XYZ file of C-alpha atoms in Angstrom:
324
model
C 1.905 -2.363 -6.487
C 4.358 -0.171 -6.127
C 6.637 0.158 -2.908
C 8.757 3.241 -1.789
C 11.324 3.701 0.088
C 12.104 6.552 1.975
C 15.302 7.838 4.005
C 14.912 11.096 5.824
C 18.628 12.784 5.447
C 20.622 15.338 7.401
C 23.882 15.727 6.366
C 24.146 12.084 5.188
C 26.806 12.035 1.508
C 29.484 9.837 3.545
C 26.277 7.352 4.859
C 23.695 7.532 1.947
C 25.481 5.560 -0.178
C 26.296 2.612 1.466
C 22.947 2.257 3.194
C 21.812 3.041 -0.493
C 23.700 -0.044 -2.180
C 21.574 -2.239 0.561
C 18.305 -1.150 -0.769
C 15.920 -3.701 -3.278
C 14.999 -2.715 -6.512
C 12.709 -6.022 -6.391
C 9.988 -7.223 -3.737
C 7.880 -9.981 -4.093
C 3.996 -8.868 -4.435
C 5.394 -5.299 -6.067
C 5.758 -3.910 -9.819
C 7.820 -1.053 -9.090
C 10.281 -0.109 -6.380
C 11.740 3.359 -5.851
C 13.983 5.081 -3.780
C 12.681 8.465 -1.952
C 15.490 10.620 -0.199
C 13.761 13.749 1.964
C 16.650 15.819 2.566
C 16.052 17.894 5.625
C 18.027 21.203 5.301
C 21.566 19.035 4.721
C 24.619 21.861 4.380
C 26.690 19.044 2.652
C 26.244 17.210 -0.707
C 23.569 14.944 0.316
C 21.208 16.034 -2.389
C 23.894 15.505 -4.774
C 24.540 12.336 -4.059
C 21.260 10.761 -4.286
C 20.726 12.225 -7.730
C 24.546 10.350 -8.098
C 23.123 7.067 -6.614
C 19.527 6.930 -8.376
C 17.439 7.880 -6.429
C 14.186 8.596 -8.291
C 12.828 10.937 -5.869
C 14.354 13.842 -3.291
C 12.108 15.853 -1.520
C 14.431 19.402 -0.430
C 13.848 21.069 2.400
C 16.719 24.168 2.529
C 16.158 24.619 6.130
C 16.172 21.844 8.832
C 12.831 21.370 9.694
C 12.916 18.135 12.028
C 12.924 14.373 11.566
C 8.856 14.694 11.998
C 7.962 16.808 9.548
C 10.766 15.181 6.760
C 8.969 11.936 7.833
C 5.994 13.622 7.144
C 6.203 15.331 4.055
C 7.818 11.927 2.629
C 4.924 9.966 3.208
C 2.813 12.906 1.284
C 5.056 12.508 -1.577
C 4.807 9.251 -1.824
C 1.309 9.229 -1.647
C 1.444 11.695 -4.281
C 3.922 9.330 -6.523
C 1.124 6.521 -6.203
C 2.611 4.260 -3.520
C 0.531 1.148 -2.641
C 3.156 1.055 0.581
C 5.788 2.736 1.695
C 8.589 2.298 3.910
C 10.658 4.463 6.254
C 14.245 3.592 6.905
C 17.327 5.315 8.176
C 20.271 6.761 6.244
C 22.849 5.438 8.816
C 21.931 1.752 7.761
C 21.035 0.304 11.021
C 18.568 -1.582 10.028
C 18.969 -4.568 7.369
C 17.191 -3.749 4.024
C 17.130 -7.355 3.171
C 14.190 -7.376 5.556
C 12.366 -5.172 3.651
C 10.342 -8.308 1.911
C 9.612 -9.617 5.394
C 8.318 -5.949 7.014
C 5.933 -5.491 3.885
C 4.519 -8.942 3.465
C 1.416 -8.481 6.190
C 0.548 -5.761 4.340
C 0.524 -7.347 0.813
C -1.282 -10.546 2.243
C -3.532 -7.918 3.537
C -3.027 -9.471 7.529
C -1.946 -5.571 8.437
C -2.294 -1.626 7.950
C 1.174 -0.406 9.662
C 3.979 -2.888 10.469
C 6.442 -2.019 12.967
C 10.267 -3.883 12.310
C 11.326 -5.224 16.186
C 14.851 -5.009 16.992
C 16.694 -7.465 19.173
C 17.185 -4.821 21.792
C 18.626 -7.452 24.658
C 21.120 -8.326 22.470
C 21.896 -4.793 20.785
C 25.541 -4.039 22.462
C 25.338 -0.504 21.483
C 22.776 -0.178 23.658
C 23.170 0.774 27.137
C 21.254 -0.815 29.868
C 19.661 2.012 30.933
C 18.459 2.893 27.158
C 17.357 -0.693 26.867
C 15.271 -0.115 29.713
C 13.725 3.079 28.585
C 13.021 1.276 24.850
C 11.286 -1.423 26.852
C 9.145 1.176 29.240
C 8.325 3.696 26.151
C 7.450 0.430 24.294
C 5.258 -0.658 26.997
C 3.275 2.866 27.812
C 2.356 3.084 23.563
C 0.832 -0.521 23.971
C -0.772 0.662 27.135
C -2.167 3.954 25.088
C -2.561 2.886 21.498
C -3.838 -0.725 22.402
C -1.450 -2.119 19.616
C 1.208 -5.093 20.364
C 4.115 -3.377 19.392
C 7.375 -4.524 20.875
C 9.928 -2.082 19.431
C 7.781 1.550 19.400
C 10.712 3.594 19.112
C 11.976 1.748 16.037
C 12.261 3.820 12.656
C 12.256 0.646 10.389
C 8.254 0.432 9.589
C 5.873 0.037 6.775
C 2.614 1.367 6.097
C -0.547 0.472 3.801
C -1.768 3.343 1.633
C -4.871 3.836 3.196
C -2.521 3.948 6.721
C -0.060 7.032 5.642
C -3.605 8.586 4.548
C -5.215 8.544 8.069
C -1.530 9.419 9.602
C -1.220 12.573 11.818
C 2.117 13.584 13.471
C 2.035 16.726 15.712
C 5.267 16.078 17.359
C 8.132 18.199 15.824
C 10.984 16.322 17.664
C 10.316 12.252 16.488
C 7.157 10.730 14.749
C 8.105 7.121 16.073
C 5.769 6.840 19.273
C 2.673 9.091 18.132
C 2.082 7.776 14.995
C 1.958 4.028 16.543
C -0.433 5.729 19.334
C -2.644 7.780 16.884
C -2.852 4.735 14.490
C -3.689 2.618 17.297
C -6.735 4.789 18.462
C -7.986 5.250 15.011
C -8.415 1.740 14.549
C -5.507 0.889 11.867
C -4.155 -3.008 12.358
C -0.669 -2.513 13.554
C 2.133 -5.343 13.909
C 5.508 -6.216 14.931
C 7.550 -8.647 12.940
C 11.364 -9.280 13.759
C 13.987 -7.993 11.829
C 18.131 -7.599 11.887
C 20.191 -4.912 12.729
C 23.850 -3.701 11.070
C 24.830 -2.223 13.974
C 25.789 1.293 15.092
C 27.732 3.019 12.343
C 27.170 6.659 14.479
C 26.038 7.787 17.194
C 22.463 8.539 16.950
C 21.551 12.104 16.040
C 18.558 11.925 17.616
C 18.851 10.533 20.643
C 21.935 12.816 21.796
C 21.736 12.731 25.398
C 19.864 10.022 27.439
C 18.057 12.684 30.045
C 17.096 15.167 26.728
C 15.630 11.919 24.715
C 13.968 10.598 28.002
C 11.941 14.229 28.298
C 11.377 14.935 25.128
C 9.749 11.372 24.449
C 7.922 11.645 27.620
C 6.612 14.735 26.738
C 5.511 12.932 23.468
C 3.308 10.363 25.372
C 1.247 12.370 27.548
C 0.403 14.919 24.843
C -0.454 11.621 22.791
C -2.494 10.256 25.828
C -4.513 13.763 26.145
C -5.389 14.090 22.830
C -6.003 10.471 22.384
C -7.041 8.812 25.508
C -8.310 12.319 27.533
C -10.913 9.936 29.561
C -8.598 8.046 31.355
C -6.053 10.235 31.389
C -7.615 12.719 33.002
C -9.736 10.169 35.314
C -6.476 9.011 36.576
C -5.172 12.809 37.097
C -7.766 13.369 39.326
C -7.944 9.774 41.089
C -4.891 10.758 43.662
C -6.780 14.215 44.477
C -9.870 12.913 45.515
C -8.991 9.762 47.090
C -7.013 12.258 49.362
C -9.958 14.760 49.512
C -12.254 11.905 50.497
C -9.687 10.554 53.462
C -9.724 14.251 54.660
C -13.580 14.512 54.693
C -13.951 11.245 56.137
C -11.373 11.749 59.247
C -13.117 15.346 59.529
C -16.257 14.180 59.860
C -15.104 11.321 62.379
C -13.784 13.999 64.580
C -16.487 16.071 64.596
C -19.006 13.302 65.660
C -16.479 12.621 68.578
C -17.642 16.089 69.852
C -14.069 17.617 69.532
C -13.857 21.333 70.403
C -11.842 22.231 67.879
C -12.989 22.879 64.177
C -10.116 21.639 62.430
C -10.835 24.052 59.519
C -7.462 23.148 57.534
C -8.168 20.093 56.941
C -11.423 20.908 55.794
C -10.100 23.382 53.153
C -7.650 21.105 52.372
C -10.580 18.328 51.662
C -12.728 20.807 49.549
C -9.792 22.223 47.364
C -8.468 18.704 46.491
C -12.336 17.360 45.914
C -12.587 20.718 43.705
C -9.142 19.622 41.927
C -10.478 16.023 41.158
C -13.954 17.639 39.956
C -12.055 19.918 37.712
C -10.026 16.603 36.392
C -12.756 14.553 35.608
C -14.638 17.490 34.000
C -12.010 17.795 31.466
C -12.142 14.294 31.115
C -15.512 14.224 29.739
C -14.859 17.483 27.814
C -12.263 15.564 26.211
C -13.641 12.459 25.427
C -16.610 14.895 23.291
C -13.937 16.952 22.115
C -12.524 13.513 21.004
C -15.928 12.668 18.873
C -15.178 15.749 16.982
C -11.362 14.495 16.276
C -12.932 11.774 14.758
C -15.409 13.283 12.714
C -12.363 15.299 11.818
C -10.253 12.692 10.594
C -12.469 11.103 8.663
C -13.073 14.216 6.756
C -9.380 14.646 6.107
C -9.607 11.216 5.121
C -11.461 12.042 2.450
C -10.033 14.940 1.386
C -6.797 12.781 1.179
C -8.155 10.212 -1.262
C -9.032 13.152 -3.445
C -5.506 14.800 -3.083
C -3.807 11.464 -3.290
C -6.141 10.092 -6.050
C -7.887 7.331 -4.132
C -11.461 8.042 -4.872
C -15.033 6.802 -3.141
C -15.596 4.247 -5.671
C -11.792 2.953 -5.534
C -12.572 2.608 -1.791
C -15.668 0.799 -2.180
C -14.871 -1.744 -4.134
C -11.707 -2.294 -1.591
C -13.654 -2.983 1.772
C -16.113 -5.483 -0.843
C -13.453 -7.225 -2.128
């Protein structure tokens, strides 16, 4: 069994040595523990520092591609290197690396495919009240959308089994945290949360540069994920308000007409028709979305089989795993 711990980096020459000094080289249940750094177009000496610190694998982007693309590139490289389990953590050392054994334990014991480290949000002094509220709200939305019982969805401290990694797809260019949980949950992966410790804020977050921007980008990511992975429910809910409005206006118009009024009330009738047509179009999109979801699932299964071939997990090994 091989564990690879990956760290996406952007200009981390100062903080990286400190973060690496806490990473374990031995973890119960694994024969090998290797480190990997994904350099996301750093302009400082991040790569040189990583080499000096004994990092086993380095993915080096010449230009900045964003956290999500760096994360996905790290997952693919770890799979190529034969990782059975992949742990993702941050270069700012905010997550306590001593909790890595507890993070991977559910995967080693085959109780989970995807584990998210849950921070003690309520007790974090460097989180403002509004940020704590947004974290809880975002986690609730992700739980509702994915069906997974995840306490701290934005947490970047997480572990993936080899199969879960090969089934992973991230389309968002901003962050992988929310979408990856929604996608994995809708794909049937077993996702659980484990409590972890944090080391406190070592530097301001480079992802959350401002609360309004973070809220906007995260909201767009959640909305897009809902439309992709739960189109039926999403478009049904979108169509419900115009349908109710149109129905109420239609009933009102019929009641007025039966009373024998001399006024035609054409504007109300037209508005009711427009609202009902809008609702019909939303529900039509829901049906089309569900049909597309079947094709998406088939495409994901084909992609998984191709990744099994590419990353060295053959069909026979899959059969043996399921028979175990």
